[in-house]
PDB file of C-alpha atoms in Angstrom:
ATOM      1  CA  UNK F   1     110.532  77.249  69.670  1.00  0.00           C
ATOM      2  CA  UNK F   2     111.370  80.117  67.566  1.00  0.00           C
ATOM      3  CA  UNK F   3     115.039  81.116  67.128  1.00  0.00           C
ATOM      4  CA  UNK F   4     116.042  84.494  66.654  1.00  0.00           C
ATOM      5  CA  UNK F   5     119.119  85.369  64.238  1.00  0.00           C
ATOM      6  CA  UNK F   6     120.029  88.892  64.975  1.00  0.00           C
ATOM      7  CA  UNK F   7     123.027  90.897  63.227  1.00  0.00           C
ATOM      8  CA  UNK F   8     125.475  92.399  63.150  1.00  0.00           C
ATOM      9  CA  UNK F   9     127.018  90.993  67.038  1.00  0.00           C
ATOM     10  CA  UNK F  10     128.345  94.095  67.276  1.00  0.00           C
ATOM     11  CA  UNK F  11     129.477  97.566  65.471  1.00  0.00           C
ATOM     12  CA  UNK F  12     130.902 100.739  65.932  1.00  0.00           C
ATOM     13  CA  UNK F  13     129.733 103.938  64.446  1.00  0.00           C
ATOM     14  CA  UNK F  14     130.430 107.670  64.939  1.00  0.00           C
ATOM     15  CA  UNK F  15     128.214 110.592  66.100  1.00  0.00           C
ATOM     16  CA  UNK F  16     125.791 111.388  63.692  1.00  0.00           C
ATOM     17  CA  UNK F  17     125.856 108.330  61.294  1.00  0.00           C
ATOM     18  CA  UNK F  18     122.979 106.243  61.306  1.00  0.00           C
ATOM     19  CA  UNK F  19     123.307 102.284  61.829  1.00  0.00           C
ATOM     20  CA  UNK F  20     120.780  99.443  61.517  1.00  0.00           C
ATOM     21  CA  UNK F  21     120.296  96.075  63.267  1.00  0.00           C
ATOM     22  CA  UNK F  22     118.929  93.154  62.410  1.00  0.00           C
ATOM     23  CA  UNK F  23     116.667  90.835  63.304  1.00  0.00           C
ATOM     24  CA  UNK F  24     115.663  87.649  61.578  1.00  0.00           C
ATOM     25  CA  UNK F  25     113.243  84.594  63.157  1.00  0.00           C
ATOM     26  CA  UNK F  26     112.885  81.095  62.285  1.00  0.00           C
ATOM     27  CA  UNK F  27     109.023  81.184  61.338  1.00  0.00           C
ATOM     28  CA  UNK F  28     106.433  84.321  60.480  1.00  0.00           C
ATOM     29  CA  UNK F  29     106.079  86.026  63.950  1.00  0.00           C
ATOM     30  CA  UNK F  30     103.343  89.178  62.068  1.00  0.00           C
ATOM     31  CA  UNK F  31     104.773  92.340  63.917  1.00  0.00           C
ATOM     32  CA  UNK F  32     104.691  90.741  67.483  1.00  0.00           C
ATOM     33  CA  UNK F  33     108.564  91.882  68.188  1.00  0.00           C
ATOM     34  CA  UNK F  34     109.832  94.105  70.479  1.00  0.00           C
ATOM     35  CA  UNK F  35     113.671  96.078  70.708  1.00  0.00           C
ATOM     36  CA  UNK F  36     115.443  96.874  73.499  1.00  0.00           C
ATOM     37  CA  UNK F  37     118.551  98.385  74.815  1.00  0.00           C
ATOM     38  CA  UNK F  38     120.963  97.757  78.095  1.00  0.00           C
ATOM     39  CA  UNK F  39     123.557  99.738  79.152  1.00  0.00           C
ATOM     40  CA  UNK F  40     126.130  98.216  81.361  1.00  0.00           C
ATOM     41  CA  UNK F  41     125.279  97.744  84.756  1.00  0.00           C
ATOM     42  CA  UNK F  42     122.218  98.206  83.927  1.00  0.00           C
ATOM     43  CA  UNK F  43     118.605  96.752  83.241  1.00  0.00           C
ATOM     44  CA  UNK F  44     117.099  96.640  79.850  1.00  0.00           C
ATOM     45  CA  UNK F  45     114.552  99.132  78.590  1.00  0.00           C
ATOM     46  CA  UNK F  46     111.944  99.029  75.853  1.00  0.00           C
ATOM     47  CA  UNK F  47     112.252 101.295  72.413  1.00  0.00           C
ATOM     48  CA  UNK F  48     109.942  99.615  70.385  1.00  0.00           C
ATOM     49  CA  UNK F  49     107.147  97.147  70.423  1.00  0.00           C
ATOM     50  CA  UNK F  50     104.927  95.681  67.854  1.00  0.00           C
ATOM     51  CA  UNK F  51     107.528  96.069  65.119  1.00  0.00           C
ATOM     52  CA  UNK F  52     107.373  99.552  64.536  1.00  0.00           C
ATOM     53  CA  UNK F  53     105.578 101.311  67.250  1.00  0.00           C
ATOM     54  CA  UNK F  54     107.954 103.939  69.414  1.00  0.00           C
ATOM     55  CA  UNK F  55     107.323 103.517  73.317  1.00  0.00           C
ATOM     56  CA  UNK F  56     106.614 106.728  75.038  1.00  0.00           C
ATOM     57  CA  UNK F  57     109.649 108.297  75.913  1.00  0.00           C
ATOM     58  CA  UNK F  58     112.318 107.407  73.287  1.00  0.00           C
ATOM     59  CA  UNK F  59     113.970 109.579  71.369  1.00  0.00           C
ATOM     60  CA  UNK F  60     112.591 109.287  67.772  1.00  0.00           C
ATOM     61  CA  UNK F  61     115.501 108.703  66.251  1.00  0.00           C
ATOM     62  CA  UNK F  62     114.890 104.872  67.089  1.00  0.00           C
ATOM     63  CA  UNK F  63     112.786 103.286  64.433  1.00  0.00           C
ATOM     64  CA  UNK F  64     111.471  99.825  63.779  1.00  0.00           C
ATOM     65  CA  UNK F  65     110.329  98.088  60.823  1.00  0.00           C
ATOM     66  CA  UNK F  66     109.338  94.408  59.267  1.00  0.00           C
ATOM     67  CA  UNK F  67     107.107  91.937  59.677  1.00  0.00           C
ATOM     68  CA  UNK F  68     106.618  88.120  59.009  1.00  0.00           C
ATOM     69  CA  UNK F  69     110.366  87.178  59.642  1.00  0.00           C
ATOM     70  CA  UNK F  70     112.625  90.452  59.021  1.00  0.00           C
ATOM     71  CA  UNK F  71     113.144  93.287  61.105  1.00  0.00           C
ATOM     72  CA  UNK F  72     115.109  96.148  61.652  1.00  0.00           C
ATOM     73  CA  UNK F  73     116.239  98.643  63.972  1.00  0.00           C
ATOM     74  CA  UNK F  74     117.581 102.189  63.013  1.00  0.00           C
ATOM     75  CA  UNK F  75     118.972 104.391  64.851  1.00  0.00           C
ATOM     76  CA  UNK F  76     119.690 107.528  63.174  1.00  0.00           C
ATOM     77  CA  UNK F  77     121.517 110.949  64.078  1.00  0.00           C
ATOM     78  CA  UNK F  78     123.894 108.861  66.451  1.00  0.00           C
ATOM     79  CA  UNK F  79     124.375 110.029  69.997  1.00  0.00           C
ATOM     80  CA  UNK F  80     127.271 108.689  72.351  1.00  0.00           C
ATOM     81  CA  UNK F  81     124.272 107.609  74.655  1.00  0.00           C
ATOM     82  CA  UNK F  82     123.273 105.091  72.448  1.00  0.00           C
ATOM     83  CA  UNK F  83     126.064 103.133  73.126  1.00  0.00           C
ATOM     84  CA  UNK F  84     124.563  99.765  74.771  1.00  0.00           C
ATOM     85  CA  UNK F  85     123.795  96.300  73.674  1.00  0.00           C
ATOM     86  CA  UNK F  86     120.451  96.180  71.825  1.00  0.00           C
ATOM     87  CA  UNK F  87     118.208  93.382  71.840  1.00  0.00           C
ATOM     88  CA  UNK F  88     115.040  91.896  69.823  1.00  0.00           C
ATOM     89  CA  UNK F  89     112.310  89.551  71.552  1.00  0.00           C
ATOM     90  CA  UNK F  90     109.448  88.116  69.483  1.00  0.00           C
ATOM     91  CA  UNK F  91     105.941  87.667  71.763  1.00  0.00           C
ATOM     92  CA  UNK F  92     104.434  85.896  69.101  1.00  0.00           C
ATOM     93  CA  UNK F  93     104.310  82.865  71.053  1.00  0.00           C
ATOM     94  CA  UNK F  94     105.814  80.945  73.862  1.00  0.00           C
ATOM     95  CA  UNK F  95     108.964  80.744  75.104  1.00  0.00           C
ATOM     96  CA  UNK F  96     109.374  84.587  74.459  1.00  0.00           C
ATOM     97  CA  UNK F  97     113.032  84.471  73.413  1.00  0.00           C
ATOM     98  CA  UNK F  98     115.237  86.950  72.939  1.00  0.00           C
ATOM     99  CA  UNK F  99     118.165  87.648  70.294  1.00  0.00           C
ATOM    100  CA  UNK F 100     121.299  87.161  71.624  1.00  0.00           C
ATOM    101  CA  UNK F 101     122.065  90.907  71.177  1.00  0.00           C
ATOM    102  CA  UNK F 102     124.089  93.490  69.448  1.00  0.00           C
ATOM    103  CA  UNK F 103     126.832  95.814  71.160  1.00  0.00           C
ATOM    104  CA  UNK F 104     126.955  99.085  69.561  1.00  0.00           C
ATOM    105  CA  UNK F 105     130.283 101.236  70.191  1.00  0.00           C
ATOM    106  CA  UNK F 106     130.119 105.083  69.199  1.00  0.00           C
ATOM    107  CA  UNK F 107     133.524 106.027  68.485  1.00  0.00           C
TER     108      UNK F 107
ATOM    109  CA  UNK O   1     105.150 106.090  88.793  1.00  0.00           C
ATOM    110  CA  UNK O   2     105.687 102.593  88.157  1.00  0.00           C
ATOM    111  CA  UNK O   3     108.314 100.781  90.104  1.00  0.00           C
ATOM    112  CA  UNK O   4     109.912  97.271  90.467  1.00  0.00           C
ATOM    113  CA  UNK O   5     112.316  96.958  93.710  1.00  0.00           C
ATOM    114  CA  UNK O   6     113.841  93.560  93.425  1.00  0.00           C
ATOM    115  CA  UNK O   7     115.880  92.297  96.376  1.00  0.00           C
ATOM    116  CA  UNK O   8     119.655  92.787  97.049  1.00  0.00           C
ATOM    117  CA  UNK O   9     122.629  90.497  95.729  1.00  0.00           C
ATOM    118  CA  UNK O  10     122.738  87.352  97.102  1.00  0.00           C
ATOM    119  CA  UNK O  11     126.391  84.914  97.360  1.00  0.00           C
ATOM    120  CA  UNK O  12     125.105  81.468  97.412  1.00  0.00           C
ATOM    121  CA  UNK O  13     126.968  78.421  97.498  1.00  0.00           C
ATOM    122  CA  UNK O  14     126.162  75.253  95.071  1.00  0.00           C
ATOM    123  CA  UNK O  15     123.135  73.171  96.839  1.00  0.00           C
ATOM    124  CA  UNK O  16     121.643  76.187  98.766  1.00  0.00           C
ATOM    125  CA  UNK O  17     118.376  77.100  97.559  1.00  0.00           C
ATOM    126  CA  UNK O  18     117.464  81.149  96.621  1.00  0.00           C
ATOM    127  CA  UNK O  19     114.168  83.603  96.505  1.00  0.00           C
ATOM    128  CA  UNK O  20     114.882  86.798  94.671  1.00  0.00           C
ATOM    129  CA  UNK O  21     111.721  89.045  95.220  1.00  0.00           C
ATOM    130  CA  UNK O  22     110.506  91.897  93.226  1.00  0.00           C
ATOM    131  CA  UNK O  23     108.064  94.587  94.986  1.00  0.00           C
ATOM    132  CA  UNK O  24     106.102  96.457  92.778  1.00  0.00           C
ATOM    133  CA  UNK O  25     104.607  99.979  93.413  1.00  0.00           C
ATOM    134  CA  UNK O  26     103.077 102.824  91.461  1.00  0.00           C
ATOM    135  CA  UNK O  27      99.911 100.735  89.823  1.00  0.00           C
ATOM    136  CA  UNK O  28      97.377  98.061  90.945  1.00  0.00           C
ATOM    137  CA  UNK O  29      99.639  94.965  91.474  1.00  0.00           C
ATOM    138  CA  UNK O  30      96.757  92.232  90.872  1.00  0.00           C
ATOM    139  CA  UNK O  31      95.876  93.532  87.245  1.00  0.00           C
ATOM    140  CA  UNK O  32      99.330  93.222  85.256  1.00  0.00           C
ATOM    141  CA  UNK O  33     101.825  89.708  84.627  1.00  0.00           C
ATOM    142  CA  UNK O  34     105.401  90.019  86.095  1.00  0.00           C
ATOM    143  CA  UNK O  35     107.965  87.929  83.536  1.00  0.00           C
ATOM    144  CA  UNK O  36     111.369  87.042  84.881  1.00  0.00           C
ATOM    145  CA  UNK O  37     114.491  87.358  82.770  1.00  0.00           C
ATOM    146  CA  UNK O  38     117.907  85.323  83.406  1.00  0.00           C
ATOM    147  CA  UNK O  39     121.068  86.924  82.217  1.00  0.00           C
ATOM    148  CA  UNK O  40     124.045  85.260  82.822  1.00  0.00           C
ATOM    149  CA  UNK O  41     127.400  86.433  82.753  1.00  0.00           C
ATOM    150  CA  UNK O  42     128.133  88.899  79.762  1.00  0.00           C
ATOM    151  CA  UNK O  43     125.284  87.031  77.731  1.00  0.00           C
ATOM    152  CA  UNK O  44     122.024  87.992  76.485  1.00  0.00           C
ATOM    153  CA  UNK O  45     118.308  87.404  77.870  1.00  0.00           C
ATOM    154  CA  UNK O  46     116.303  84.461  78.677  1.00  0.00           C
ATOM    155  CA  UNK O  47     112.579  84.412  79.251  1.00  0.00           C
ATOM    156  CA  UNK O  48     112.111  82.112  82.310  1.00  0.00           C
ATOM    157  CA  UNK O  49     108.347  82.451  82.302  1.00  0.00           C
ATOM    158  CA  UNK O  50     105.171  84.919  83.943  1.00  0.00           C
ATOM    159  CA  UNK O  51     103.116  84.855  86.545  1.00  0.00           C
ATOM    160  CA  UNK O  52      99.771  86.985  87.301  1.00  0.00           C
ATOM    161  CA  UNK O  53      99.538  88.167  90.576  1.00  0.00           C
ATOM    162  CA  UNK O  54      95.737  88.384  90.749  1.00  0.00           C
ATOM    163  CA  UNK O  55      95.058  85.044  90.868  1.00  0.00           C
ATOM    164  CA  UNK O  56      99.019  83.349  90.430  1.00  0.00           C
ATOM    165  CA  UNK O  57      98.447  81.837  87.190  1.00  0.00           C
ATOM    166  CA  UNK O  58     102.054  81.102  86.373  1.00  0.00           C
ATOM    167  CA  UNK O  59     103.699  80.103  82.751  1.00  0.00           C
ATOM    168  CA  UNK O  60     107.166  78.825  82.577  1.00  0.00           C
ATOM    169  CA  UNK O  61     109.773  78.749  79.759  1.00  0.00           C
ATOM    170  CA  UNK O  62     110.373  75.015  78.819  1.00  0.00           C
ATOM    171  CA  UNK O  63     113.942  75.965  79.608  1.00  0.00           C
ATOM    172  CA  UNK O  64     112.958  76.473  83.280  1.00  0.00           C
ATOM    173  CA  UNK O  65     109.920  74.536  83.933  1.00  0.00           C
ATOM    174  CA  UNK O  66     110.292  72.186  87.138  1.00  0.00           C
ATOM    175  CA  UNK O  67     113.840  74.201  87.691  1.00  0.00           C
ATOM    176  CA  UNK O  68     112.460  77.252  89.467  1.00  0.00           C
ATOM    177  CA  UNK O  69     109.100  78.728  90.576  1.00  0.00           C
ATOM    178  CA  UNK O  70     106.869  81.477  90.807  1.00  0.00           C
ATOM    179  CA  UNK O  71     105.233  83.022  94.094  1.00  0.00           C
ATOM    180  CA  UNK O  72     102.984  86.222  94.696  1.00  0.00           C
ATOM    181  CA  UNK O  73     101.955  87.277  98.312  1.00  0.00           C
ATOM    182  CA  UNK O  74      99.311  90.285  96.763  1.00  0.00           C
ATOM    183  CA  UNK O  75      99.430  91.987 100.584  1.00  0.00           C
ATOM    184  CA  UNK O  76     103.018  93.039 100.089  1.00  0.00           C
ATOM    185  CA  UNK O  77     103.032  93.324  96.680  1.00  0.00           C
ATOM    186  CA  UNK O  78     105.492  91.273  96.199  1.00  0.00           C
ATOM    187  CA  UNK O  79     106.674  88.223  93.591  1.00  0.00           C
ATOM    188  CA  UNK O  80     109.092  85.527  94.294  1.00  0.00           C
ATOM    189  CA  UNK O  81     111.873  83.856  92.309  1.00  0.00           C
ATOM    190  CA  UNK O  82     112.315  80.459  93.961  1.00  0.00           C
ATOM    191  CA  UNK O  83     115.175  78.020  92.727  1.00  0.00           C
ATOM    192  CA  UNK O  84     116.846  74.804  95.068  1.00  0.00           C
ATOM    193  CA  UNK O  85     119.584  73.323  94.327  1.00  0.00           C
ATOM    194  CA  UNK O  86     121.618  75.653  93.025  1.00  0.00           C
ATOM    195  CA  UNK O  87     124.796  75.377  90.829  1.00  0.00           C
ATOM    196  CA  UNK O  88     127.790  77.289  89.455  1.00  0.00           C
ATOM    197  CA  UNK O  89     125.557  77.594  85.776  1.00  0.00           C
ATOM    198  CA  UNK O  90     122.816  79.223  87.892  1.00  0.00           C
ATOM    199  CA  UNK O  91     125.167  82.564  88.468  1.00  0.00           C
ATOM    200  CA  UNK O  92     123.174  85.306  86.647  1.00  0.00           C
ATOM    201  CA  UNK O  93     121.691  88.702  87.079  1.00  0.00           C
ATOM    202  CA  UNK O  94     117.522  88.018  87.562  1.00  0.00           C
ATOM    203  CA  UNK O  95     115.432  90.763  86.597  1.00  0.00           C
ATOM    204  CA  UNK O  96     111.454  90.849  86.707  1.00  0.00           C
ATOM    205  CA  UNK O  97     109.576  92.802  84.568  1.00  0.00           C
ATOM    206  CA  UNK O  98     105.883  94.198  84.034  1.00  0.00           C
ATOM    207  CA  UNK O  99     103.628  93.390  81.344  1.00  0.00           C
ATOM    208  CA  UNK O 100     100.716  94.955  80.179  1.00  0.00           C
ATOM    209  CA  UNK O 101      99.154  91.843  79.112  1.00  0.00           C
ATOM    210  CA  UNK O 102     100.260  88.087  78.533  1.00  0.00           C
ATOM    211  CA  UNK O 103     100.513  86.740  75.368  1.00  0.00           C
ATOM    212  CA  UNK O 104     101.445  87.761  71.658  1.00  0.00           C
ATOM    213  CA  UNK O 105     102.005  91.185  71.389  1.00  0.00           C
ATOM    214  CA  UNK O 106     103.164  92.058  74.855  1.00  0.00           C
ATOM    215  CA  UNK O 107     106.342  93.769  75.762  1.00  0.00           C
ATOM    216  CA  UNK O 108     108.503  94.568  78.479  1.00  0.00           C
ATOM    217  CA  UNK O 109     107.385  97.976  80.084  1.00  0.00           C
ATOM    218  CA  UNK O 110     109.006  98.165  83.196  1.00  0.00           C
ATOM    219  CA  UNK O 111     112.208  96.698  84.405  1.00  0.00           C
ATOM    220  CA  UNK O 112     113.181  95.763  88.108  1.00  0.00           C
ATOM    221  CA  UNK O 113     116.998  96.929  88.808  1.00  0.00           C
ATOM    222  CA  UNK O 114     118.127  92.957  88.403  1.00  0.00           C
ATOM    223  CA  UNK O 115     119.349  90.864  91.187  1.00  0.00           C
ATOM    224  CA  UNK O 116     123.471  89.435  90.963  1.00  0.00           C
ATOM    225  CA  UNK O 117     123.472  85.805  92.400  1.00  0.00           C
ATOM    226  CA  UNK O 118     126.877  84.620  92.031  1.00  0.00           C
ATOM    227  CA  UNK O 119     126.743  80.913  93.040  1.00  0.00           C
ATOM    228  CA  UNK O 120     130.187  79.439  94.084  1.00  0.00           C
ATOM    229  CA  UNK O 121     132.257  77.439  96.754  1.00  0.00           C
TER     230      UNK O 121
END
């Protein structure tokens, strides 16, 4: 199985400043990762898929990069609604495992 | 639109045996995977596996093969969570989720609200 590494396990940053998660996995994965967010009480929703590519609908201040094992997720111009846990899952192959998350606090 | 209705909150007790179902509307229910996704108690995400509800092909996680299965009945529109036996571990929010395609490269696309099973005596 692949393990996924992601980092920091949580943060807090203030409206406006820009902050970027990590992702790291245990063997080359190309771009086959996705990021998500959850809000409490809440189900998870897609950002970005295939490393880099926006889905439709999110703000573009979420950006994705990497490929082979490092990734990243920046989210720049900070709003308080981005406060949720964010989460990376590689579909390179099976079992499509997730990271174990980041909680992001906007103070 | 696309839409995933899973079923409501369910208190079990360890031994009973549950079926969370997700109801999908908005798109042609044969043509696209459903995954389902544990989360237990303030933790992260765990892939339990797919199935395709054209022809219910199913793939499970190693994690949760021979623990729980998949079901489709395509004239409601509807996939099934089955588990038996169930234990305190097995408390956990269970979402489904629709795929555009299995396999490397997929994603995520459309959530189900989640379904609470607390499991307790």
């Amino acid at each position: 199985d692949i393990q996924m590494t992601q980092s920091p396990s949580s943060l807090s940053a203030s409206v406006g400043d820009s902050v970027t998660i990590t992702c790291r996995t245990s063997q080359r994965i190309s771009t086959y990762l996705n990021w998500y967010h959850q809000k409490p009480g809440k189900a998870p929703k897609l950002l970005i898929f295939a490393a880099s590519r926006l889905q439709t609908g999110v703000p573009l201040r979420f950006s994705g990069s990497g490929s082979g094992t490092d990734f990243t997720l920046t989210i720049s111009s900070l709003q308080l609604e981005d406060s949720a846990t964010y989460f990376c899952q590689q579909t390179y192959s099976a079992p499509y495992d997730f990271g174990l998350g980041t909680k992001l606090e906007i103070k | 639109e696309v839409q995933l209705v899973q079923s409501g909150a369910e208190v079990k007790k360890p031994g009973e045996s549950l079926k969370v179902s997700c109801k999908a509307s908005g798109y042609t229910f044969s043509n696209f995977w459903i995954a389902w996704v544990r989360q237990m108690p303030g933790k992260g995400l765990q892939w339990m596996g797919s199935v395709y509800p054209g022809d219910s092909e199913t793939r499970y996680s190693p994690s949760f093969q021979g623990q729980v299965t998949f079901s489709v009945d395509k004239s409601i529109n509807t996939t099934y969570l089955h588990k038996s036996g169930l234990e305190a571990s097995d408390t956990a929010i269970y979402y489904c989720a629709r795929l555009p395609f299995y396999g490397s490269g997929s994603r995520y696309e459309y959530w189900g609200q989640g379904t609470l099973v607390p499991v307790s005596s």
